[in-house]
Structures are given as C-alpha cells and as structure tokens.
mmCIF file of C-alpha atoms in Angstrom:
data_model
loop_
_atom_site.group_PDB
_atom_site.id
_atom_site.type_symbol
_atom_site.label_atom_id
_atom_site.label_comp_id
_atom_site.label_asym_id
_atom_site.label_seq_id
_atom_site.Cartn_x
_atom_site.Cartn_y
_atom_site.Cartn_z
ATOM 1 C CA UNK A 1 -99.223 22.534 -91.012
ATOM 2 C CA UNK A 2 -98.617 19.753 -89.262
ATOM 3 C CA UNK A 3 -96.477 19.593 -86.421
ATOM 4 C CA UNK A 4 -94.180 16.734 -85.007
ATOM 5 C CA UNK A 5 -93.999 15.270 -82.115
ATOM 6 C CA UNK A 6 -90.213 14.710 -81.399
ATOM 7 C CA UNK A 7 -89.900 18.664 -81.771
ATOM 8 C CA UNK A 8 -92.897 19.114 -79.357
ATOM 9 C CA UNK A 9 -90.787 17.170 -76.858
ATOM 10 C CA UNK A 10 -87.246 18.510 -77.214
ATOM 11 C CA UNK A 11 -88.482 22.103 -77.076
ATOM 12 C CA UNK A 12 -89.812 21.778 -73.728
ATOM 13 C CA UNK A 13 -88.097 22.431 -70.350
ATOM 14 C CA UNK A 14 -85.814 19.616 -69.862
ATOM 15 C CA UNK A 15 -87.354 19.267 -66.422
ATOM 16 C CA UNK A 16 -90.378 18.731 -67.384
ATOM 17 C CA UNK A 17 -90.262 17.337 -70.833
ATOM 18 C CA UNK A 18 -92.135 13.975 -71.851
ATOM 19 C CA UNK A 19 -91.169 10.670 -73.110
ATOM 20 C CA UNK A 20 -91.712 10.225 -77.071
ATOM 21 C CA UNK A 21 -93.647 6.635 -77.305
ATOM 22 C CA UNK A 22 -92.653 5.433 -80.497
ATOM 23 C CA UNK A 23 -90.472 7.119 -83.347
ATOM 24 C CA UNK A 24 -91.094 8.838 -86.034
ATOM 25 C CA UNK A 25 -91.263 8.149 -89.551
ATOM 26 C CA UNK A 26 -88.241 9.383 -91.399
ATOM 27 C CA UNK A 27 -90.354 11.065 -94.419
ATOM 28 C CA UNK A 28 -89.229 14.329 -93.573
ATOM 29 C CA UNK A 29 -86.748 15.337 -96.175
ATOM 30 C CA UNK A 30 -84.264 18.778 -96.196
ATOM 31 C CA UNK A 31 -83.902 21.321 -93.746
ATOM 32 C CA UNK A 32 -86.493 22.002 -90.515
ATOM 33 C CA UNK A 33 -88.869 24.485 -90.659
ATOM 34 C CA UNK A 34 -87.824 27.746 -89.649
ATOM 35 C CA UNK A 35 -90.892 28.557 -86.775
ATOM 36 C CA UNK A 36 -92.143 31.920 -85.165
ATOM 37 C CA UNK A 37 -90.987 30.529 -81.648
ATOM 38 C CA UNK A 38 -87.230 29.431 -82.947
ATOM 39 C CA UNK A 39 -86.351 33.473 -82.725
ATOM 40 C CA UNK A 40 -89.676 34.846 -80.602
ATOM 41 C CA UNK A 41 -89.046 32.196 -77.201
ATOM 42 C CA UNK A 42 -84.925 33.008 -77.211
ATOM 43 C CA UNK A 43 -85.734 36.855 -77.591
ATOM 44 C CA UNK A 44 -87.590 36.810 -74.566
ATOM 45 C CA UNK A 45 -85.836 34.688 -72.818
ATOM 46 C CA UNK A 46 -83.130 36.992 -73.726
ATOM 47 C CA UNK A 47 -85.132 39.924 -72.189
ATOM 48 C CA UNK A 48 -85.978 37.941 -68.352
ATOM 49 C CA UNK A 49 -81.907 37.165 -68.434
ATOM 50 C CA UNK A 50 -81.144 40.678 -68.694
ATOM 51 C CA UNK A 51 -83.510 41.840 -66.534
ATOM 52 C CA UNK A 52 -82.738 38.889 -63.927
ATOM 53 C CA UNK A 53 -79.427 39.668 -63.830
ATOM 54 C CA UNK A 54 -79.156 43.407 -63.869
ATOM 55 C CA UNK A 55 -81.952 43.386 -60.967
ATOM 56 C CA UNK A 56 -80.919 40.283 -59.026
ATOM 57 C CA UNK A 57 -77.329 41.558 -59.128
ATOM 58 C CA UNK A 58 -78.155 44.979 -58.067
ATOM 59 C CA UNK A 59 -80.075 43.145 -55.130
ATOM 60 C CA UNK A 60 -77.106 41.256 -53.726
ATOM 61 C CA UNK A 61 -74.663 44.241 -54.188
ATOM 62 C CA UNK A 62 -77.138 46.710 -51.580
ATOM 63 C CA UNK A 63 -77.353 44.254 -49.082
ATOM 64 C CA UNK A 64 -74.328 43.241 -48.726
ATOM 65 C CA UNK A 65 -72.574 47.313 -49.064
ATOM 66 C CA UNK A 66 -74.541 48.247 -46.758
ATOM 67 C CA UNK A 67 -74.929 47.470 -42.994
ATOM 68 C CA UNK A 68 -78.207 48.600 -42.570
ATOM 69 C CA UNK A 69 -79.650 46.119 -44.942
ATOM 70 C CA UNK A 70 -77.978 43.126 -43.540
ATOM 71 C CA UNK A 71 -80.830 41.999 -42.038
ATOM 72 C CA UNK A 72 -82.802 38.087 -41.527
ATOM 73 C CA UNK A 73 -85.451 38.955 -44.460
ATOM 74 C CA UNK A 74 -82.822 40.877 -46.648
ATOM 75 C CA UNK A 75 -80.530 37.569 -46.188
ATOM 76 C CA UNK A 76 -83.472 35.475 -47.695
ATOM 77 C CA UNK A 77 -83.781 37.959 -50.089
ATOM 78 C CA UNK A 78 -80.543 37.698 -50.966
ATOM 79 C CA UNK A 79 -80.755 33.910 -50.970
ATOM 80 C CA UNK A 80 -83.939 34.340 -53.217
ATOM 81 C CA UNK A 81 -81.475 36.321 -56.008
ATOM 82 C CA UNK A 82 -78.842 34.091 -55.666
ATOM 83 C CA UNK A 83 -81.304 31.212 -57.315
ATOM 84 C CA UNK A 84 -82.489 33.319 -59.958
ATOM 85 C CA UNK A 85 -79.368 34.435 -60.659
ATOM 86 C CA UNK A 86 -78.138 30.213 -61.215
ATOM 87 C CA UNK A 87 -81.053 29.741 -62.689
ATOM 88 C CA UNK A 88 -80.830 32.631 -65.691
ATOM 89 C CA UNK A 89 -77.058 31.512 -66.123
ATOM 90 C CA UNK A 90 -76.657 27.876 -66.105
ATOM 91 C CA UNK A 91 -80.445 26.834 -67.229
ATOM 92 C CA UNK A 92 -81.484 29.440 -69.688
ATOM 93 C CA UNK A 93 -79.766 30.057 -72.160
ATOM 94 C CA UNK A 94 -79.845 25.889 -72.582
ATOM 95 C CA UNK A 95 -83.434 25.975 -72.842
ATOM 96 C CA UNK A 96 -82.882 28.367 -75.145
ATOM 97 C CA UNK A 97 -81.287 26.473 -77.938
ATOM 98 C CA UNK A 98 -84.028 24.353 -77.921
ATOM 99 C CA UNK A 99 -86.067 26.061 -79.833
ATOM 100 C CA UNK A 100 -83.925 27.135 -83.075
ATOM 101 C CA UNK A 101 -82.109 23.983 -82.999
ATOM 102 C CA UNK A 102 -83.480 20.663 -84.230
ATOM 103 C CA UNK A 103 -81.658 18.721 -81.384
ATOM 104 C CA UNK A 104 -79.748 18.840 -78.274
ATOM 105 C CA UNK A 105 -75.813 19.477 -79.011
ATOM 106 C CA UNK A 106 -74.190 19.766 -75.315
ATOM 107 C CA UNK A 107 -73.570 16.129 -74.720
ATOM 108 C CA UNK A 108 -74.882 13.992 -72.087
ATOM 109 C CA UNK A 109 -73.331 15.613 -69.114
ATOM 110 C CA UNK A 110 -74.698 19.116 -69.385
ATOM 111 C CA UNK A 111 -78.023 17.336 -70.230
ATOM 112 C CA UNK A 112 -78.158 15.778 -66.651
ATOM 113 C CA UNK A 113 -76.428 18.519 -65.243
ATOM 114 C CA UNK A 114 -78.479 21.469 -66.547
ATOM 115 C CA UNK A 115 -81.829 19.624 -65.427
ATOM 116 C CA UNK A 116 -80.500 18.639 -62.140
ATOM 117 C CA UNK A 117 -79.231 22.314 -61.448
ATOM 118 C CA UNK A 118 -82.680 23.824 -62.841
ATOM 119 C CA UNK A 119 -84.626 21.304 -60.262
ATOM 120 C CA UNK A 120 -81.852 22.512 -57.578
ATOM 121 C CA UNK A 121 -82.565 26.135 -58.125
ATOM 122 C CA UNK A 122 -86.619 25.905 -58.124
ATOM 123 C CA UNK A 123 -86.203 23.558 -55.143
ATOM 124 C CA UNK A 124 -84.453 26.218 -53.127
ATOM 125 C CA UNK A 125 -86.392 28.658 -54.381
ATOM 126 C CA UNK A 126 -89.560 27.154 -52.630
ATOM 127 C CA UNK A 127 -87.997 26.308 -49.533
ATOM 128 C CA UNK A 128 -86.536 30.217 -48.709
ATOM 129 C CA UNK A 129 -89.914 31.032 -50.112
ATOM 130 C CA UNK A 130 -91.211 29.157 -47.012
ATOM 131 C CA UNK A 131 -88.875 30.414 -44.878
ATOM 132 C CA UNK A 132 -89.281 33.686 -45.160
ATOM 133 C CA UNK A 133 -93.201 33.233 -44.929
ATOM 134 C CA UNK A 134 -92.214 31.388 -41.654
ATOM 135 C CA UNK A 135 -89.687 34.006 -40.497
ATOM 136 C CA UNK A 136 -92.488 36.511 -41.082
ATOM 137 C CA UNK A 137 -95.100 34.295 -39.200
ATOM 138 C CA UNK A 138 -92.469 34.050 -36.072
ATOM 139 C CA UNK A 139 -92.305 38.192 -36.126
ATOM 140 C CA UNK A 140 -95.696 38.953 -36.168
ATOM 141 C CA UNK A 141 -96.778 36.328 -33.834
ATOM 142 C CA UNK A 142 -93.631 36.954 -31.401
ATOM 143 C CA UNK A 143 -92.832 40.469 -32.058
ATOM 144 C CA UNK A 144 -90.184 41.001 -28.665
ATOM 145 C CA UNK A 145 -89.473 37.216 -28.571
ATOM 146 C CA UNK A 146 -88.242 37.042 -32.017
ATOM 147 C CA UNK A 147 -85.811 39.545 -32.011
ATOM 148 C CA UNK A 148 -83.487 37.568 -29.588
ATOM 149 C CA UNK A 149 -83.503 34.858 -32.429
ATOM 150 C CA UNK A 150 -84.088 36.584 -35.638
ATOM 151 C CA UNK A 151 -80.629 37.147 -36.726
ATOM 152 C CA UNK A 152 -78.612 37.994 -40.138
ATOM 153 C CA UNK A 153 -76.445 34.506 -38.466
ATOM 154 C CA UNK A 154 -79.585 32.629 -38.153
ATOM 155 C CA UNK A 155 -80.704 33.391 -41.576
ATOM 156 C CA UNK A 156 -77.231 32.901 -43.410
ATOM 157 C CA UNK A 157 -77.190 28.933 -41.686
ATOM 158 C CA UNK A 158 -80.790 28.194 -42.304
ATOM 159 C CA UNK A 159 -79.934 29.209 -46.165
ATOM 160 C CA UNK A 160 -76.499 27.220 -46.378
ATOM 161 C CA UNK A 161 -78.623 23.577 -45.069
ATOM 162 C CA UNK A 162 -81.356 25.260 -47.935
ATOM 163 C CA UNK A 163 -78.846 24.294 -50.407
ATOM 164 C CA UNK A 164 -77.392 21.622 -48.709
ATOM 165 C CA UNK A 165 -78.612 19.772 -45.755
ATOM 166 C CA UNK A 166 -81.264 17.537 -46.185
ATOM 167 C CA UNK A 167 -82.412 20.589 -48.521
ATOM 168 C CA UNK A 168 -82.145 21.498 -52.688
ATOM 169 C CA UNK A 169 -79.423 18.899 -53.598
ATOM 170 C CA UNK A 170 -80.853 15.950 -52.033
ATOM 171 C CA UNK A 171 -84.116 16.664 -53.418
ATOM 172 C CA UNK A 172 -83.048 17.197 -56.762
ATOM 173 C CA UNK A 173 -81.203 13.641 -56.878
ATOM 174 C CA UNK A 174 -83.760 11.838 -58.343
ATOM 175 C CA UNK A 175 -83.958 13.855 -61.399
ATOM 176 C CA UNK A 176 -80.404 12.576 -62.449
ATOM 177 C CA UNK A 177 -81.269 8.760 -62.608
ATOM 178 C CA UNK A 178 -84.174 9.639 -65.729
ATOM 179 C CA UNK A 179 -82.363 12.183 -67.093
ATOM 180 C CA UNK A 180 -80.960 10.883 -70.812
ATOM 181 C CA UNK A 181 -79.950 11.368 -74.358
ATOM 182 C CA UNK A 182 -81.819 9.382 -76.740
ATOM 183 C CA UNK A 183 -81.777 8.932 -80.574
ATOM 184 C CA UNK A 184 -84.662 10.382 -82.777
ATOM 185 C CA UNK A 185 -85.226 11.492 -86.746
ATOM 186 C CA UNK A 186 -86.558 14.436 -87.289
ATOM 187 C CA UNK A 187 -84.954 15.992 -90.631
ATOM 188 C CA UNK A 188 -82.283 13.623 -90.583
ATOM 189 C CA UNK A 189 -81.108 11.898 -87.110
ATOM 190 C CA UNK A 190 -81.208 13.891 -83.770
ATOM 191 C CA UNK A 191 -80.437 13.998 -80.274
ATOM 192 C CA UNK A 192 -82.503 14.641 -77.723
ATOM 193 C CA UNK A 193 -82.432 15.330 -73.966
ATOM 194 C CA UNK A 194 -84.925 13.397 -72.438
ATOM 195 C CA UNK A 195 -86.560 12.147 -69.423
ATOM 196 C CA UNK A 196 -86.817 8.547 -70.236
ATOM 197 C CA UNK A 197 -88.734 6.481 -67.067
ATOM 198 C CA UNK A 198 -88.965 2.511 -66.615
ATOM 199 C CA UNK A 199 -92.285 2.888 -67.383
ATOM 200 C CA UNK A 200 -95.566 5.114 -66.985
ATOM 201 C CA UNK A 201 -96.041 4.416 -62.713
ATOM 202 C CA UNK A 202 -92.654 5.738 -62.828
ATOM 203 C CA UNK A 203 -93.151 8.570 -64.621
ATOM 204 C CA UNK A 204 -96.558 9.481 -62.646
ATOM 205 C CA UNK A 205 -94.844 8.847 -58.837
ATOM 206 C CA UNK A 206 -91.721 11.031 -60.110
ATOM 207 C CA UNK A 207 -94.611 13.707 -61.772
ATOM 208 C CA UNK A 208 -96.116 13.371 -58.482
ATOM 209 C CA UNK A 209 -93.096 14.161 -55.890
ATOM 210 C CA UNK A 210 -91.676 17.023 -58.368
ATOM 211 C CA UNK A 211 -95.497 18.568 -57.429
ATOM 212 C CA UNK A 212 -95.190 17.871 -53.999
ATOM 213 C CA UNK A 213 -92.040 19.122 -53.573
ATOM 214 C CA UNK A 214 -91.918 21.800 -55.555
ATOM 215 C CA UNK A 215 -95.121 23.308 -55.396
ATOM 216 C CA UNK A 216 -98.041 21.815 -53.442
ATOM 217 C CA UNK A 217 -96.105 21.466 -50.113
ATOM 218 C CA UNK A 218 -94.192 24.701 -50.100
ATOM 219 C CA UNK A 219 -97.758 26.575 -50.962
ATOM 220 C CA UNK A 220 -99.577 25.159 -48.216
ATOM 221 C CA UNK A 221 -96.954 25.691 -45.588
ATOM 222 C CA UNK A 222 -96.788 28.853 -46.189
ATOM 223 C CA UNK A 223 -100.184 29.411 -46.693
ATOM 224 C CA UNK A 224 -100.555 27.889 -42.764
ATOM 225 C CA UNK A 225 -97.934 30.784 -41.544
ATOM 226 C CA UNK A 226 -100.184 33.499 -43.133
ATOM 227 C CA UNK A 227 -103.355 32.334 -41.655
ATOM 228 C CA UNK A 228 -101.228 32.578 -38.132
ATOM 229 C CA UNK A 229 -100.313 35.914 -39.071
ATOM 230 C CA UNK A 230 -103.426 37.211 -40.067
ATOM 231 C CA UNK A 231 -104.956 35.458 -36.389
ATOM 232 C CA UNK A 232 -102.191 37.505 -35.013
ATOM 233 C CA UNK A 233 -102.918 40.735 -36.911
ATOM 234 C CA UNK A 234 -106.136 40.738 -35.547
ATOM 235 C CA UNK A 235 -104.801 41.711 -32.054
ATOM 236 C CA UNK A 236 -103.795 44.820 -31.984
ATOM 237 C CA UNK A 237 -101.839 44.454 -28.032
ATOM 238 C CA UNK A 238 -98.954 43.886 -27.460
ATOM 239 C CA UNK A 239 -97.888 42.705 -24.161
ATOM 240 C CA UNK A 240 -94.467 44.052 -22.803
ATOM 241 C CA UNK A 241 -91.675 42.552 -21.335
ATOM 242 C CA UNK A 242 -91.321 43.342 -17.523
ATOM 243 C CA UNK A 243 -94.191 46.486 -18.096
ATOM 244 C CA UNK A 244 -91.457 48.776 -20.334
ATOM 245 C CA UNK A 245 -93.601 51.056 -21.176
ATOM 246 C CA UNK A 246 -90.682 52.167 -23.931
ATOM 247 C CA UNK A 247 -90.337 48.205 -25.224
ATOM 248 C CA UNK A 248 -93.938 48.262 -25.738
ATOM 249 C CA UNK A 249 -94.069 51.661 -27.944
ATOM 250 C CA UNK A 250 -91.450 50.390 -30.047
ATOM 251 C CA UNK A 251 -92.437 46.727 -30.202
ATOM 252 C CA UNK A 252 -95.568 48.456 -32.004
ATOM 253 C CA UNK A 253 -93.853 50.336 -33.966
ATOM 254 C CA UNK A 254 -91.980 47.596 -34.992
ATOM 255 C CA UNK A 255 -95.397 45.299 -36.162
ATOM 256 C CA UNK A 256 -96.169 48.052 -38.134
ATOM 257 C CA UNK A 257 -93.019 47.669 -40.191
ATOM 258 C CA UNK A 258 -93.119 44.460 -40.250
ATOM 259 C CA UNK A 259 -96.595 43.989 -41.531
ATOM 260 C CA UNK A 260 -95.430 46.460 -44.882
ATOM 261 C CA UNK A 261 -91.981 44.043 -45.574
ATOM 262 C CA UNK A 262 -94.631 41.186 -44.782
ATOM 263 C CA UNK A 263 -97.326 41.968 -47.353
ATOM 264 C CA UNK A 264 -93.715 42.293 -49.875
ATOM 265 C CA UNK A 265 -93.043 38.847 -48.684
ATOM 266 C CA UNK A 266 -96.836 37.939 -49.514
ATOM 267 C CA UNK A 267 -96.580 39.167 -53.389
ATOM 268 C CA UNK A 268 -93.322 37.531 -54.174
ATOM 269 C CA UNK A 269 -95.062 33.949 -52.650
ATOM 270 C CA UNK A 270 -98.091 34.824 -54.861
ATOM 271 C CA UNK A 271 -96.189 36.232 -57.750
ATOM 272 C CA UNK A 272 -94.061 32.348 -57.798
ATOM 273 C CA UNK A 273 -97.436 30.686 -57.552
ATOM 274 C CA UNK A 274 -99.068 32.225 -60.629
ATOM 275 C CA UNK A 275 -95.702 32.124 -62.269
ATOM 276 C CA UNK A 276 -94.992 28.146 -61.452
ATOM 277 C CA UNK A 277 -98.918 27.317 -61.152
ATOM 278 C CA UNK A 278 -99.356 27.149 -65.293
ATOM 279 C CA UNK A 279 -96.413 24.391 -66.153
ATOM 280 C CA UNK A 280 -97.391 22.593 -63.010
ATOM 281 C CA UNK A 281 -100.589 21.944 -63.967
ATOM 282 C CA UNK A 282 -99.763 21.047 -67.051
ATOM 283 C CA UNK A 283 -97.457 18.246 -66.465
ATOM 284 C CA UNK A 284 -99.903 16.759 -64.305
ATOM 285 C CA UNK A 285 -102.440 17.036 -66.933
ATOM 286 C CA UNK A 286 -99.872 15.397 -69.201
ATOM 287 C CA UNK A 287 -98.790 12.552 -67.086
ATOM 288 C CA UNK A 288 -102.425 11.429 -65.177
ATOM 289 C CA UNK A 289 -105.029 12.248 -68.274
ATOM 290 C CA UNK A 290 -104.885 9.023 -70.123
ATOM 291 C CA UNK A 291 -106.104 10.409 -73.230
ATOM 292 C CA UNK A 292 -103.445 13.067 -73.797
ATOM 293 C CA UNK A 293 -101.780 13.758 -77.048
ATOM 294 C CA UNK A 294 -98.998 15.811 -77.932
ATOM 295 C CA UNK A 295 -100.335 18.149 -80.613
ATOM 296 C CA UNK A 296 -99.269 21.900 -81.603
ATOM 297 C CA UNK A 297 -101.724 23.530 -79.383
ATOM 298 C CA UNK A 298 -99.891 21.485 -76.411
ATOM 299 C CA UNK A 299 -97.068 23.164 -77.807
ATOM 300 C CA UNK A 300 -97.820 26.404 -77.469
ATOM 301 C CA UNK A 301 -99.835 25.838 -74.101
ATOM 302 C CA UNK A 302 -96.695 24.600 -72.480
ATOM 303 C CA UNK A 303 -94.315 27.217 -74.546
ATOM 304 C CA UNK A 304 -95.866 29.900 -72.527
ATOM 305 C CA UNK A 305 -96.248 28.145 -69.505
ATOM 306 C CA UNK A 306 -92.414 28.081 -69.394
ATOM 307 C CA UNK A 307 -92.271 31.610 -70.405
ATOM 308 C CA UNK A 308 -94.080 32.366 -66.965
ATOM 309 C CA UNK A 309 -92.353 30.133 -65.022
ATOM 310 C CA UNK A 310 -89.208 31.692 -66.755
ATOM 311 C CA UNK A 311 -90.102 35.402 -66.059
ATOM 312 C CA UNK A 312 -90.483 34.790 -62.439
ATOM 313 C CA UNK A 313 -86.432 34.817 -61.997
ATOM 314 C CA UNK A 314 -86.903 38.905 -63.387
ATOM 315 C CA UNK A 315 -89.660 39.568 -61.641
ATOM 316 C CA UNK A 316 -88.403 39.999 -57.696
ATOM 317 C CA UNK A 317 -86.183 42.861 -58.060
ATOM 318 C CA UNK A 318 -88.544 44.850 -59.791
ATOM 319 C CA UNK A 319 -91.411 44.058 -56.274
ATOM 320 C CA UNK A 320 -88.219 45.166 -54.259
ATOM 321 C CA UNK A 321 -87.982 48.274 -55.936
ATOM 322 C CA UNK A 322 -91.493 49.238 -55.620
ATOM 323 C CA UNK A 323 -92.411 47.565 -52.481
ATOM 324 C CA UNK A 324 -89.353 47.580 -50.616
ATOM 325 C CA UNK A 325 -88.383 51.725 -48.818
ATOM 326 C CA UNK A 326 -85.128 50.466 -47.520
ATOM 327 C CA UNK A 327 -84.486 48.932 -51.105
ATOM 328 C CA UNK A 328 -84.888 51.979 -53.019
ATOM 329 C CA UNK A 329 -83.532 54.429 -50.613
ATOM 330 C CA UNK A 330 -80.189 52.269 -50.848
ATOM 331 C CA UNK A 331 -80.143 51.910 -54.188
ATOM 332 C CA UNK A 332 -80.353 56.289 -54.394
ATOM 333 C CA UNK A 333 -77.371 56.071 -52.093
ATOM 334 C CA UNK A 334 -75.084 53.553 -54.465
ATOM 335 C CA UNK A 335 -76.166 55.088 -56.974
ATOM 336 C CA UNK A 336 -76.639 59.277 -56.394
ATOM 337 C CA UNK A 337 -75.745 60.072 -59.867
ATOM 338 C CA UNK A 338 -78.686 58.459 -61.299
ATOM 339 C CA UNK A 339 -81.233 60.364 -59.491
ATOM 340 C CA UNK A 340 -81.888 64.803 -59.738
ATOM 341 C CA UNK A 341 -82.378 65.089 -56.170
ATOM 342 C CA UNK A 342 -78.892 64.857 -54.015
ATOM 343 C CA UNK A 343 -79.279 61.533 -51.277
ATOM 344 C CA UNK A 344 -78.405 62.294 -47.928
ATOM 345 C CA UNK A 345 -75.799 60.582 -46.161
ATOM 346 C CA UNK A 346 -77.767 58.721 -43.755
ATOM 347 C CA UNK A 347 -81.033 58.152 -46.077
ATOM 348 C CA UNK A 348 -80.474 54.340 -45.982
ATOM 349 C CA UNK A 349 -81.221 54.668 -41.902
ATOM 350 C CA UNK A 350 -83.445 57.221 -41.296
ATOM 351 C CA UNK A 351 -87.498 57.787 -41.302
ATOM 352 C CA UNK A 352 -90.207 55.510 -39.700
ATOM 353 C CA UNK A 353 -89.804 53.000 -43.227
ATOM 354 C CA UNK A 354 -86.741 51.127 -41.166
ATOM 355 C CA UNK A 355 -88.201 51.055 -37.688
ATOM 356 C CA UNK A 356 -87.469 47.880 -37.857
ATOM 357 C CA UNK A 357 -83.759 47.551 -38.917
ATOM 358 C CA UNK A 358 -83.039 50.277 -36.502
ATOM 359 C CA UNK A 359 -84.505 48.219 -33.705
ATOM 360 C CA UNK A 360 -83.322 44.934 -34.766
ATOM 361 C CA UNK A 361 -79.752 46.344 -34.936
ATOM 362 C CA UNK A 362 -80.304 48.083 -31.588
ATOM 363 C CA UNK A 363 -80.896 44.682 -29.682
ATOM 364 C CA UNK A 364 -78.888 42.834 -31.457
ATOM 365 C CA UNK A 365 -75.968 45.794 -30.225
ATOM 366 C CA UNK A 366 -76.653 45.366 -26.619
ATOM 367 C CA UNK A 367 -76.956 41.682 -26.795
ATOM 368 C CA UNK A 368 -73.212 41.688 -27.874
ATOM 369 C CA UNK A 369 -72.286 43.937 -25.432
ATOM 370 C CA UNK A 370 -73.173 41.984 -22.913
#
C-alpha cells in the first residue's frame, strides 16, 4: 500500500519534522487508514511516560528528603529528572496524537510552544549532561581542591543559568521563528504543524546548529573531560595538603567513590548518545542528501528513531537504581514497607558506598563553622 507523504511528515517529531514540497492530490476519498503505528507508537509512548514519571519523580523526592543526598552530582541529577519529567508532560503526549490523528488539532500556539519547550528540554538536557561530566572531571583531577568548590550551592546556580542564562531558552529561540501551521489534504483538508524555512540553506544551517548544539558539541566536550579523567586515573598518588597524613587516606578513599558515581555518570552520557544518535543522524541525512525521498520505509526508520530518543526520558532512574548505592539504600529507607528485610535508621549514611557524601558534608561542616 502506498503511503503518503503529508502523513509521513505530520507524524514525525515536531522538532524535527520536514517541509512537504508540493501538495497532494486530493484523490483520497473517505476515512484514513487505520495503521499498526496509530495505536502501537501511543502505547509505548504511554509505557516511557509512566515509567518517566514514576522513576524521575521518585528521583527528585530522595534527594531532596534526605540530607545525605543533597549533594553537587545528586543536584544535576536532579536537574537531569526535572527535564525528563517536562519533557514526558508537555511534549509527549502531543507527539502522541500524531499518529492516530490525521492532523494537528491544538492550534498554533501549542504548536510553537510544544516544539520550543521539547528543544528547551533536550537543550538542557545536554548541557547538565556536560556538566556533570565536567564536575566529575574537576573531582578526579582535583580530588582535595574540589571539595572547597564543589557545592550543593554551586550546583543549584550553575543549573538555574542551564535553563536560563545564556543557556536552554536562548538556544531554543530560533526554533519559534519556523515553527508553523500550514494547510494540507489528506482525506479531506488538514492541519499540520510544520517547520516551514525560507528556503533549503535555511533549513540545512538551522539542521546544522540543532546538531551542533544539541549533540555534536555537548558529546565532544564531554568526551575531552573523560580523557582528563582517565589521564588522571592513571595516577594512583595523591598528594596531601600540608603532609596530613589523615587528608591523604581519605582523599583516596574519596577517588575511589568517586570513580563508581563517575562510571554512573559515564552510562547515562552514553545511554543519551545511543538514544539521541539515531534521529540525529537521520535529519542530517534528510536535510544534506540531495536525493532523499520521503517514502514508508523513512517512516518507520524515523518512527523508531523517536521511540529511542523518547525512551531515554525512562531510562535514568532505572541506571540510578542499579548503579547508584546511595540511591537504592534511600529509596529502602522512604520506602521500608516495600522491602522483607527491616532498613536501619542510618542506612542512607553508613558503609564505604558514601565515602564521599560523608566527606563532602564533613568539609563543607567545618568550612561553615569557621
């Protein structure tokens, strides 16, 4: 069967979906076909919005109950859930209607708003993405050094100008300006949400910075502050401040905590790149190869390239839980009754697993107090 174009279009992302050159012949007569995808693509992303939530929520609640956990990575962390947790709300369950409905019914507010706030949330996920990976690359390089300036305050104002300054919004402008409804027959007349571009150099220099900016530049900065890490791994010294003996023992102790909650931070970067690499790749396919044409198998290329990038927004919660000690042992302490074995009082603090929270909190302490 054949399949047509407009519908290729307006059941892709909005953020990513093409311009329709010339319009379709209104031969189509009664109602659309009902497809596999209009019920299979909302169930699932039905599934990732549960999940997402549930998890993401569950996330935010620990850290922020408990004191222990109020730390600079668990504040990026927290920062991380707090996009996903936009992201499944407001951009979702939009996409979603794409696919069992022939058009786009939310007006022409919600359709620059929704891809403005989906570009906003991906945006901010890459930039905590890269700076946790460079919060990680200043503790392993500066173990002693970096606990004077590795703060819970630190991270909270470095996450606010994420969103803010010079960060996610401004980015995300330009996706307002080529953001539009447009007019289309398919089954009768139609709306659709559409990315509509003065002309194709437009369309390949926006294609272009939405790379750069979302994917390429994030990746290799943070790919940079791993290869400093590793250089830094290698030594296995490290030097005390004024000969303490005692700083020294736990300033190792310390890098070996740190280099578990870093190899977390490493599978969450890696997990977004194989989740975001797919529809990336795509759209540059679409916009720079000159020969490309729309076609079913496009279709369902893309349809589960969106599906990954999608799923990514479920998936952090789940690394937290099997990655993360302090994560789960918190979560056992919120939540006792859900586990056979009774939870200590003062599980969340104790064993080797939170050397590092202890410490952290420990400095931090007798910094105030002076």
């Amino acid at each position: 069967m054949t399949f047509p174009t407009e519908m290729i279009n307006i059941t892709e992302l909005s953020i990513n979906i093409t311009d329709v050159n010339g319009s379709l012949e209104k031969t189509e007569e009664g109602s659309p076909p009902f497809l596999t995808d209009a019920w299979l693509v909302p169930l699932f992303f039905s599934l990732i919005m549960l999940v997402g939530l549930v998890g993401n929520s569950l996330v935010i609640y620990i850290i922020s109950k408990h004191r222990q956990m109020r730390t600079a990575t668990n504040f990026y962390i927290a920062n991380l859930a707090t996009t996903d947790i936009i992201f499944l709300v407001c951009c979702v369950p939009f996409t979603a209607t794409l696919y069992p409905l022939p058009g786009w019914i939310f007006g022409d507010f919600m359709c620059k708003f929704v891809a403005f706030l989906q570009q906003v949330t991906v945006q901010a996920t890459c930039i905590t993405l890269t700076a946790m990976s460079g919060d990680r690359c200043y503790a392993t390089v500066y173990p002693l050094k970096s606990l004077r300036h590795r703060t819970p305050r630190v991270a909270m104002l470095v996450s606010i100008c994420i969103w803010i300054d010079q960060g996610s919004f401004i980015l995300s402008t330009p996706i307002i300006m080529y953001q539009k409804i447009q007019e289309g027959y398919w089954y009768g007349p139609r709306l659709y949400c559409l990315e509509k571009f003065p002309s194709k150099m437009h369309e390949k220099a926006f294609t272009l910075y939405q790379f750069l900016a979302v994917y390429l530049l994030p990746l290799l900065t943070i790919s940079l502050c791993y290869y400093f890490m590793l250089k830094r791994v290698g030594k296995p010294v490290v030097e005390p401040v004024d000969n303490n003996y005692q700083v020294q023992v736990l300033s190792e102790r310390t890098v070996a905590m740190r280099s578990k909650i870093s190899k977390m931070v490493v599978v969450i970067v890696l997990l977004f790149t194989i989740c975001w690499g797919p529809i990336q790749l795509f759209i540059l396919f679409q916009s720079f190869y000159p020969n490309y044409k729309a076609n079913y198998a496009t279709y369902k290329i893309k349809t589960w390239a969106n599906c990954m990038s999608y799923a990514n927004s479920s998936i952090n919660p789940i690394v937290y839980g099997f990655m993360g000690v302090s994560f789960r042992k918190s979560f056992k302490k919120a939540f006792p009754f859900l586990f056979r074995r009774k939870v200590r009082d003062g599980s969340v603090t104790s064993g080797t697993g939170n050397a590092e929270m202890k410490f952290i909190e420990t400095d931090v302490t007798q910094n105030e107090g002076k």
